[in-house]
Coordinates of N, CA and C and ligand atoms in Angstrom, one line a residue:
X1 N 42.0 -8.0 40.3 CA 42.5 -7.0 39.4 C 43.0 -7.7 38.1
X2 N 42.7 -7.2 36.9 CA 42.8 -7.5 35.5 C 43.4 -6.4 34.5
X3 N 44.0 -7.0 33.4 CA 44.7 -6.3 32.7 C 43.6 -6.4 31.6
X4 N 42.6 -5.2 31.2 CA 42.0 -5.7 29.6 C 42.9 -4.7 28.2
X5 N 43.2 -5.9 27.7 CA 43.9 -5.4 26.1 C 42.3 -4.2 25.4
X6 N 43.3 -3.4 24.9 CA 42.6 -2.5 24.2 C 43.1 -2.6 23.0
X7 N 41.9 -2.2 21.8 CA 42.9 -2.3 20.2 C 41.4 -1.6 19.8
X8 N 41.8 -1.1 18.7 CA 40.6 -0.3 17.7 C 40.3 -1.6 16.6
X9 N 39.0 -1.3 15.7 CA 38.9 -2.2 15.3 C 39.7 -2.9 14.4
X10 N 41.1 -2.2 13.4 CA 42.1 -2.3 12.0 C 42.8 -2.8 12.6
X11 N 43.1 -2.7 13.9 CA 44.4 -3.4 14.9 C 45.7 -2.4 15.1
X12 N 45.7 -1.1 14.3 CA 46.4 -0.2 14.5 C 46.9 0.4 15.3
X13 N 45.7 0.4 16.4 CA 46.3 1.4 17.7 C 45.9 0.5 19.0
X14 N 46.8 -0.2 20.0 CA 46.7 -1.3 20.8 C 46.9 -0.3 21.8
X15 N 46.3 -1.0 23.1 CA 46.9 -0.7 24.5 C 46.3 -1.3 25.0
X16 N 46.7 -1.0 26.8 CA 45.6 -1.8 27.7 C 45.5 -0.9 28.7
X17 N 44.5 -1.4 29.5 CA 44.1 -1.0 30.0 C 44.0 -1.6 31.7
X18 N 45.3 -1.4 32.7 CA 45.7 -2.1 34.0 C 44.3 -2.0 35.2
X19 N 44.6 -3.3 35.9 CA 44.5 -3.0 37.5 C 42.5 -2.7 37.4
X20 N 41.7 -3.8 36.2 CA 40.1 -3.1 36.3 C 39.9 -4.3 37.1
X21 N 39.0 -3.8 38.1 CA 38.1 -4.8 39.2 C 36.9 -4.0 39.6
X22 N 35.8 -4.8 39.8 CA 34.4 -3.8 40.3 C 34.7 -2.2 41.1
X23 N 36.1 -2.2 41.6 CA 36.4 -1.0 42.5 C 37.0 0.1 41.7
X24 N 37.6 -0.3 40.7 CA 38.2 0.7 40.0 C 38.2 0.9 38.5
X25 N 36.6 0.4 38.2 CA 35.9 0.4 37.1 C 34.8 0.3 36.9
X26 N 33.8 1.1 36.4 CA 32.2 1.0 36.3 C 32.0 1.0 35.6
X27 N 30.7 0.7 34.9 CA 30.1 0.0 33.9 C 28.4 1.1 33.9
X28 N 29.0 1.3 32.6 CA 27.7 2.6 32.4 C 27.2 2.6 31.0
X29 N 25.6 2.1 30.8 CA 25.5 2.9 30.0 C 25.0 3.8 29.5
X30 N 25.3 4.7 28.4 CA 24.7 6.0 28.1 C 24.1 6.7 27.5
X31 N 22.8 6.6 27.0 CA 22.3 7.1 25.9 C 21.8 8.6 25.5
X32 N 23.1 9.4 25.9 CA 22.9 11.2 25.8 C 22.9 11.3 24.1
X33 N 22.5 12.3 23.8 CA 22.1 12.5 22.8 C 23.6 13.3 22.3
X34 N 25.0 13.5 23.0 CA 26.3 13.8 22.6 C 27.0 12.9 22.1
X35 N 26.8 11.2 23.0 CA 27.2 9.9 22.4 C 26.8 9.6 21.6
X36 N 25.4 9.5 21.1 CA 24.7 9.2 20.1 C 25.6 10.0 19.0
X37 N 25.5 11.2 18.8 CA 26.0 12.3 17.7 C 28.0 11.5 17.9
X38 N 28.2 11.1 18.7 CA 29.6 11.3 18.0 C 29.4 9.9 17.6
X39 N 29.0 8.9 17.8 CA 28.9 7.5 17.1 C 28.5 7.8 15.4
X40 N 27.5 8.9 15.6 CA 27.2 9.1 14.4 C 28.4 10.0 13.3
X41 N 29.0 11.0 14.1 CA 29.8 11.1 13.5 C 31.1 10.6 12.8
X42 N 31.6 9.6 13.7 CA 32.2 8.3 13.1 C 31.6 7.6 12.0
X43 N 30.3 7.3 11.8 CA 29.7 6.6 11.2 C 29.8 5.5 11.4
X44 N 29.7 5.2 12.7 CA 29.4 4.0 12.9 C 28.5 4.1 13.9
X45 N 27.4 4.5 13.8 CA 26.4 4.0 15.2 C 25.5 2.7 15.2
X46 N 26.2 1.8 14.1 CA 25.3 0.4 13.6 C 26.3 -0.1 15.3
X47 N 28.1 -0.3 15.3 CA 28.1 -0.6 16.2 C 28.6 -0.6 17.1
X48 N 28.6 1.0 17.3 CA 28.8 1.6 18.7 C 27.6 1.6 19.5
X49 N 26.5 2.0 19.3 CA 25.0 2.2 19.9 C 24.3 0.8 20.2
X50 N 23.8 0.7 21.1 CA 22.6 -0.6 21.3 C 21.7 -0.5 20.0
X51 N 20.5 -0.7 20.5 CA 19.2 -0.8 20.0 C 18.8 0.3 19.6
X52 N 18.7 0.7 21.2 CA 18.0 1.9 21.7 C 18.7 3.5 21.9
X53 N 20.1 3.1 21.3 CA 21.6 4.6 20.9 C 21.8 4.4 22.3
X54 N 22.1 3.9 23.1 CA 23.1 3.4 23.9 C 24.7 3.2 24.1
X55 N 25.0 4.1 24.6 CA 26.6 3.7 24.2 C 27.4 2.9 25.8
X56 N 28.1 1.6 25.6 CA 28.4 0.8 26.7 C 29.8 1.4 27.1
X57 N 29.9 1.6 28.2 CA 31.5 2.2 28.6 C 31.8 2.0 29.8
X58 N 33.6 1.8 29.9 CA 33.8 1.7 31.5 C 34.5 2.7 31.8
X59 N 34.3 3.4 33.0 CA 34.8 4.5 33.6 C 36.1 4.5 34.7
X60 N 37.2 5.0 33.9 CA 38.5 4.5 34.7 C 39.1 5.7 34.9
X61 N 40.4 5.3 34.9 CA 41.1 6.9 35.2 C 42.4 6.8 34.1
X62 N 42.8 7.9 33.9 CA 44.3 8.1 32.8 C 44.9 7.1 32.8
X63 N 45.5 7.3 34.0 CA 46.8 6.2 34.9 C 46.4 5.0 34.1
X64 N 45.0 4.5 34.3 CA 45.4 2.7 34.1 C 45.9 2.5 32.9
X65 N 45.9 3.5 32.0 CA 45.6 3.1 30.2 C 47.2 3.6 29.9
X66 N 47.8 2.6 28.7 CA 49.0 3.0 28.1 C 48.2 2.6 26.4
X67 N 48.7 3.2 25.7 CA 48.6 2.8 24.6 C 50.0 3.1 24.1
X68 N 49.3 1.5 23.2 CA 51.4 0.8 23.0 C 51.4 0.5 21.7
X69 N 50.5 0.8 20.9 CA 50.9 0.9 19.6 C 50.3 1.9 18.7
X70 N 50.1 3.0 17.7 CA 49.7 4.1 16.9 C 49.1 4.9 17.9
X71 N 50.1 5.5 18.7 CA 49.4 6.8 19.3 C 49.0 7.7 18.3
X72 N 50.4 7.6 17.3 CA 49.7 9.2 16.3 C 48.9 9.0 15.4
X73 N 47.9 7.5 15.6 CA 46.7 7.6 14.8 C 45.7 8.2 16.0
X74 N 46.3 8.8 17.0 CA 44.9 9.0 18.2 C 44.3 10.8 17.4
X75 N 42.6 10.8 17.3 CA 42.7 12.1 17.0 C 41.4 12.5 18.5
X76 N 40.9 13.7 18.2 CA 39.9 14.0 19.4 C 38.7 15.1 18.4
X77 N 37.3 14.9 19.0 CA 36.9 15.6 18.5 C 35.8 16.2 19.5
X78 N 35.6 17.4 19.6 CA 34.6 18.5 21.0 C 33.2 18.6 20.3
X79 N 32.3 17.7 21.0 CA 30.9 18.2 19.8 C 30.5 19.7 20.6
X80 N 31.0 20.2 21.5 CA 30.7 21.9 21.7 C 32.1 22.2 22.2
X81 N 32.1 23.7 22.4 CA 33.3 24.4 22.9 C 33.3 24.0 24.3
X82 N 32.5 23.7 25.0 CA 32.7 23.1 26.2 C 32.6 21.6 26.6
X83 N 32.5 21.0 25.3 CA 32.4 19.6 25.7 C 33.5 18.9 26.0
X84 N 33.4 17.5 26.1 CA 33.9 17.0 26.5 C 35.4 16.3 25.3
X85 N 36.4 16.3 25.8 CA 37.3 15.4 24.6 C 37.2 14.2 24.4
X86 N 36.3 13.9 22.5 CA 36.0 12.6 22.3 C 37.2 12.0 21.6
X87 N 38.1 10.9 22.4 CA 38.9 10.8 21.4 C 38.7 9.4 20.5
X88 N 39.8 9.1 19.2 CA 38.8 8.3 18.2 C 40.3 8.1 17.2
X89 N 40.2 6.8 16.7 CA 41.6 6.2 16.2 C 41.0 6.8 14.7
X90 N 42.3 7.7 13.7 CA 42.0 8.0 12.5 C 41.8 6.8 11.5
X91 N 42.5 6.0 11.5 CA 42.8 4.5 11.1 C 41.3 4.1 10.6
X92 N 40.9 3.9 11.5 CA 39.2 2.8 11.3 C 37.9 3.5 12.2
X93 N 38.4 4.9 12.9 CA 37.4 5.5 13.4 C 36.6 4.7 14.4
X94 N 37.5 4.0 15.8 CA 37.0 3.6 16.6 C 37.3 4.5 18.0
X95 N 36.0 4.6 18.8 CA 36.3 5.6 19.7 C 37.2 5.4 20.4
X96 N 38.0 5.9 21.3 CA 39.3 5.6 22.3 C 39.7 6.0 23.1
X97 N 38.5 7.0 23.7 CA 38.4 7.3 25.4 C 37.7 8.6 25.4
X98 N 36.9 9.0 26.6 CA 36.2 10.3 26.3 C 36.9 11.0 28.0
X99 N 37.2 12.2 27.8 CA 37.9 12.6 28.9 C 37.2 13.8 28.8
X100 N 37.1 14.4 30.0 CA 36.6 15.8 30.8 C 38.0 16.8 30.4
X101 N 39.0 16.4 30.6 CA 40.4 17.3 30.1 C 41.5 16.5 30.9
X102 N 42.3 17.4 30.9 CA 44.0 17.0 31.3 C 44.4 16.3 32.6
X103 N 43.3 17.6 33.6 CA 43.6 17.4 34.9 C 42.8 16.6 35.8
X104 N 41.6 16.3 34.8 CA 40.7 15.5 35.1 C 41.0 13.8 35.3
X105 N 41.2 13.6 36.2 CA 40.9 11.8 36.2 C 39.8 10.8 36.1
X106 N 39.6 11.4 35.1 CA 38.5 10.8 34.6 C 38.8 10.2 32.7
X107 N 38.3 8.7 32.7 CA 38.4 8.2 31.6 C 37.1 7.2 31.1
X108 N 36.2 7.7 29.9 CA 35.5 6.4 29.6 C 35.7 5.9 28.4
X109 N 35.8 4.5 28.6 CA 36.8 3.7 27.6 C 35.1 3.0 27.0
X110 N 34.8 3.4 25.3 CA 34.1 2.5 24.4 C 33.9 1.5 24.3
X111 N 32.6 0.4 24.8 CA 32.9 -1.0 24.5 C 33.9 -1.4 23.2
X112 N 33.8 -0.4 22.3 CA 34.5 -1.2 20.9 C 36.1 -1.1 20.9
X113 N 36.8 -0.3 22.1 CA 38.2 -0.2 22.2 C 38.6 -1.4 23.0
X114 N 37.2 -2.0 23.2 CA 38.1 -3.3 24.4 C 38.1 -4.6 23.3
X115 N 39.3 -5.3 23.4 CA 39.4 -6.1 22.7 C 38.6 -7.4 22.5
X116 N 38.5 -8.0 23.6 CA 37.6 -8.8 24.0 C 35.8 -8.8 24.4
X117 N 35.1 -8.0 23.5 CA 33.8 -7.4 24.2 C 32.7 -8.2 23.6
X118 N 33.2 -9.4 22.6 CA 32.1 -10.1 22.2 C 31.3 -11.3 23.2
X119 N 30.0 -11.0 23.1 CA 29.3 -12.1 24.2 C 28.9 -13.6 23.4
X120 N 29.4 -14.3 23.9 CA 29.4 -14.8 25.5 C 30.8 -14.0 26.0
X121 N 31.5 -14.3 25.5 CA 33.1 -14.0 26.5 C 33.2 -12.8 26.7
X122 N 32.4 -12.2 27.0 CA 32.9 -10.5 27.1 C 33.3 -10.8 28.1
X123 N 34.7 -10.1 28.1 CA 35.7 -9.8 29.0 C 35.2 -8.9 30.2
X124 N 34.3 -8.1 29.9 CA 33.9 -7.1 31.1 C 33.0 -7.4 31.8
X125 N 32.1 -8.0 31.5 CA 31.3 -8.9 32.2 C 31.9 -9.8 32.9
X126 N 32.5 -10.5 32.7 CA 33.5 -11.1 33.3 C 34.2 -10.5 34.7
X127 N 34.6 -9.3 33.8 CA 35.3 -8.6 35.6 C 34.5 -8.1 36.0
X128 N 33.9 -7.5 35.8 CA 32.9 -6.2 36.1 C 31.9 -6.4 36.5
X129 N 30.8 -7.6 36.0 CA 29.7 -8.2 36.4 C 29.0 -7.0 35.2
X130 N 27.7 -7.1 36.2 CA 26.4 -6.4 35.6 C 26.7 -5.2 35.2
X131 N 26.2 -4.3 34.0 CA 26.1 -2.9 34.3 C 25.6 -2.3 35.3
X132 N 26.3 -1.1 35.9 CA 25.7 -0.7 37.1 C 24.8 0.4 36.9
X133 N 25.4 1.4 35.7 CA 23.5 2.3 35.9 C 23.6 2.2 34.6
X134 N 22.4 2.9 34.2 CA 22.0 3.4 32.6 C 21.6 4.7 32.9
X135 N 22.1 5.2 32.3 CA 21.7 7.2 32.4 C 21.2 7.4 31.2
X136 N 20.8 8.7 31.4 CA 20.3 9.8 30.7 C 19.1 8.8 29.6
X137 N 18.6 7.8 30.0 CA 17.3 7.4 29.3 C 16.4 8.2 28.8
X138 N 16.0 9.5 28.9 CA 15.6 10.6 28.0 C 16.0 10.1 26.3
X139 N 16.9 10.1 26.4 CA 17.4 10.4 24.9 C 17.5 9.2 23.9
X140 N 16.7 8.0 25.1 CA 16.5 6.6 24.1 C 15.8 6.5 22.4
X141 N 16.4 6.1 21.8 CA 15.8 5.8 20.2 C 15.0 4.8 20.4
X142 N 13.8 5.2 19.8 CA 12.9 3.3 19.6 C 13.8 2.4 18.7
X143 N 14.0 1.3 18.8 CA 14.3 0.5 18.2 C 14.0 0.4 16.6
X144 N 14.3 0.4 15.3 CA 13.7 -0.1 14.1 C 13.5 -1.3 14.0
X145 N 13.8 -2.3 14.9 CA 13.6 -4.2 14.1 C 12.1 -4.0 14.9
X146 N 11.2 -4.9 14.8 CA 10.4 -5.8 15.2 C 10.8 -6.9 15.3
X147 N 10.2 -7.7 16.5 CA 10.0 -7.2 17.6 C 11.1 -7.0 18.5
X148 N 10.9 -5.8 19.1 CA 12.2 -4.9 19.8 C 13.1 -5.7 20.8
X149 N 14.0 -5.8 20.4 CA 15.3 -6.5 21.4 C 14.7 -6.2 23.3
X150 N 15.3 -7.2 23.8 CA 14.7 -6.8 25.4 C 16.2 -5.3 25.5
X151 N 15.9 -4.4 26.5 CA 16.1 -3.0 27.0 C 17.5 -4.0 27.8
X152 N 18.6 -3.1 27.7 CA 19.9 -4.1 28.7 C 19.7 -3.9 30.0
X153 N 19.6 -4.5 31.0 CA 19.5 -4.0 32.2 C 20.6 -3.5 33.2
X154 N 20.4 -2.8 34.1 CA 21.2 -2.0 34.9 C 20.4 -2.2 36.2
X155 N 21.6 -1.8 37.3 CA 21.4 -1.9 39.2 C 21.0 -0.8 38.8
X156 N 21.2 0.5 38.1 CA 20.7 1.7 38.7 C 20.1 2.5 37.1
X157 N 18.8 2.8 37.0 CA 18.6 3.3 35.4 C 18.0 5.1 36.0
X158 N 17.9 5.7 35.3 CA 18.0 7.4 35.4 C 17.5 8.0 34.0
X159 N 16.6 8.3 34.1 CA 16.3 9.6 32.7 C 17.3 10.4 32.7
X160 N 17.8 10.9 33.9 CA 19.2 11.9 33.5 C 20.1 11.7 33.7
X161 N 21.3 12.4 34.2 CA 22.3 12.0 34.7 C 22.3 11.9 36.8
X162 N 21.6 10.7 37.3 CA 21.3 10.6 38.4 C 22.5 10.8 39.6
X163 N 22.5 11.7 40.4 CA 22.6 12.7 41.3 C 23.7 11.8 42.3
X164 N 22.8 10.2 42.6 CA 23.9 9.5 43.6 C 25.8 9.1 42.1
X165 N 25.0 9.2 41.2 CA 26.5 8.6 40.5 C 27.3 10.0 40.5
X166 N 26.8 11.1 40.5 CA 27.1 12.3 40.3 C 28.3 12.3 41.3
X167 N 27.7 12.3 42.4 CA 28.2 12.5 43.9 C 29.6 11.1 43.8
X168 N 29.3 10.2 43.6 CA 30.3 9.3 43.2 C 31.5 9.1 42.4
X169 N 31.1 10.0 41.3 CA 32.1 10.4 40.1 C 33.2 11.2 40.6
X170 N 32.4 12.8 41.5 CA 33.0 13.5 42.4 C 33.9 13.0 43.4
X171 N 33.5 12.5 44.2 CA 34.1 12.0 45.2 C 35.1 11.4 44.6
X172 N 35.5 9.9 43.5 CA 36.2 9.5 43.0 C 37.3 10.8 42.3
X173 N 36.8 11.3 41.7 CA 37.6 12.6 40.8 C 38.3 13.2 42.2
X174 N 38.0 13.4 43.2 CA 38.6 14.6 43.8 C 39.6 13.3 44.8
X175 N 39.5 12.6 45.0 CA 40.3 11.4 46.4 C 41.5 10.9 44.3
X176 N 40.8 11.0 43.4 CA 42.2 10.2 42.4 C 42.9 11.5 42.1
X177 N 42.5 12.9 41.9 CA 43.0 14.0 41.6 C 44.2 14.0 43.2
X178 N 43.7 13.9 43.9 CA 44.7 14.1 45.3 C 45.8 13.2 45.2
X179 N 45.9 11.8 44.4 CA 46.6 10.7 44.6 C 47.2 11.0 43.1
X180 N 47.0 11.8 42.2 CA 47.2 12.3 40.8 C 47.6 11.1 39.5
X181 N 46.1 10.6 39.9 CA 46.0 9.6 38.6 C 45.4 10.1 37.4
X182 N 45.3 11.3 37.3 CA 45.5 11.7 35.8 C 46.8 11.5 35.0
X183 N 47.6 11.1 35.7 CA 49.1 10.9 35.4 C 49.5 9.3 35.4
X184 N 50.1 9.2 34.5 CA 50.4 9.3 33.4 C 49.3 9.1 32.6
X185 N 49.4 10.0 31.1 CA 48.4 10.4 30.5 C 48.6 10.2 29.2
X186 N 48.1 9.0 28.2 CA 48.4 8.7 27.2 C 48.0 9.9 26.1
X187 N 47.0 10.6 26.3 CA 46.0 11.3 25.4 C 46.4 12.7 25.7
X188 N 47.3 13.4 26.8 CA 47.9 14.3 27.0 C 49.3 14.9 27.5
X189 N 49.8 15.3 26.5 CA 51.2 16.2 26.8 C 51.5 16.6 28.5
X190 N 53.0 16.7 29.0 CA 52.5 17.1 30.2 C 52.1 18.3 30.7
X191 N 52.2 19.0 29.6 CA 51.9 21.0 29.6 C 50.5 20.8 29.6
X192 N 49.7 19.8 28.9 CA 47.9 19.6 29.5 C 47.8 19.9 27.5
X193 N 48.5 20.0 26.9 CA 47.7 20.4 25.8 C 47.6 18.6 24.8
X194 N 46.8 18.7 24.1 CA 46.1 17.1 23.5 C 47.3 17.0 22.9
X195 N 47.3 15.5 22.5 CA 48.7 14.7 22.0 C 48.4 15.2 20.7
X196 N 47.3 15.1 20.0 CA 47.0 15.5 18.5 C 46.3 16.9 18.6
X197 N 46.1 17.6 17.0 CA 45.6 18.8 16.9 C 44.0 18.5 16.8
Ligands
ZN9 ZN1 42.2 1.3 13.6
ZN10 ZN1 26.6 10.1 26.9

């Protein structure tokens, strides 16, 4: 078990992120065409996205994460009325966790909020090892350089969003909702409504 420091890119808004080890952190990445659009809407998808609009994330829960310095630069943004809450430091517009909602225990944290993500030393590789799936490969961009960077590899790759991680996610969401690791909740009030407007 590892503590990874979290910070946006200006140094504004710090936290960390407790207690990540292969068991209580996964390594995904995602190339939906919702990730893509909010990298873009940041305007940074030079370096949020891979190659191929990929977005690299670890999937944790509320609980592990405190943020301990500019919460009130944290803002959120819904690319539909049912999506999901993307949240994203006003400061320098680095993403800073994508959550299902309040009650959900569920958290995916942005390679670019982890402090340490440059390779060789990337910190998560380090704990984490390999990425374990790549989803929604549907929505891959071809590459613009010649000749095209090698594809990052993954234990488990999926055109969609594949069925056993599904079942996984679930299972985890409903055994951390029972033990109520949505709590404590950097990104939500305890009434459930967002820290920012
Ligand atoms: Zn910042
Ligand atoms: Zn996605």
């Amino acid at each position: 078990m590892t503590d990874i420091p979290l910070k946006c890119t200006c140094g504004e808004v710090k936290g960390i992120a407790r207690s990540i080890s292969p068991r209580t952190a996964r390594r995904v990445i995602c190339y939906c065409q919702d990730c893509q659009d909010f990298a873009r809407k940041l305007d940074r998808a030079d370096d949020i996205l891979n190659a191929f609009g990929g977005t690299d994330i670890i999937q944790i829960t509320p609980s592990q994460v405190e943020i301990t310095h500019g919460k009130d630069r944290l803002r959120y943004l819904k690319l539909s009325e049912k999506g999901i809450y993307r949240w994203y430091t006003d400061c320098c517009k680095t993403p800073a966790g994508n959550m299902i909602g309040p009650k959900f225990p569920f958290l995916g944290i942005v390679h670019n909020f982890i402090a340490q993500n440059d390779a060789p030393n990337d910190i998560r590789g380090k704990i984490l090892g390999p990425v374990r799936y790549s989803i929604m490969e549907k929505d891959i961009i071809k590459p613009l350089v010649t000749p095209p960077p090698e594809m990052p590899r993954a234990e488990h790759s999926a055109d969609k969003f594949p069925l056993g991680l599904m079942i996984k996610i679930f299972t985890r969401l409903f055994l951390d909702t029972l033990s109520g690791k949505n709590k404590p909740n950097a990104y939500f009030k305890p009434d459930g409504t967002p820290i920012s407007e």
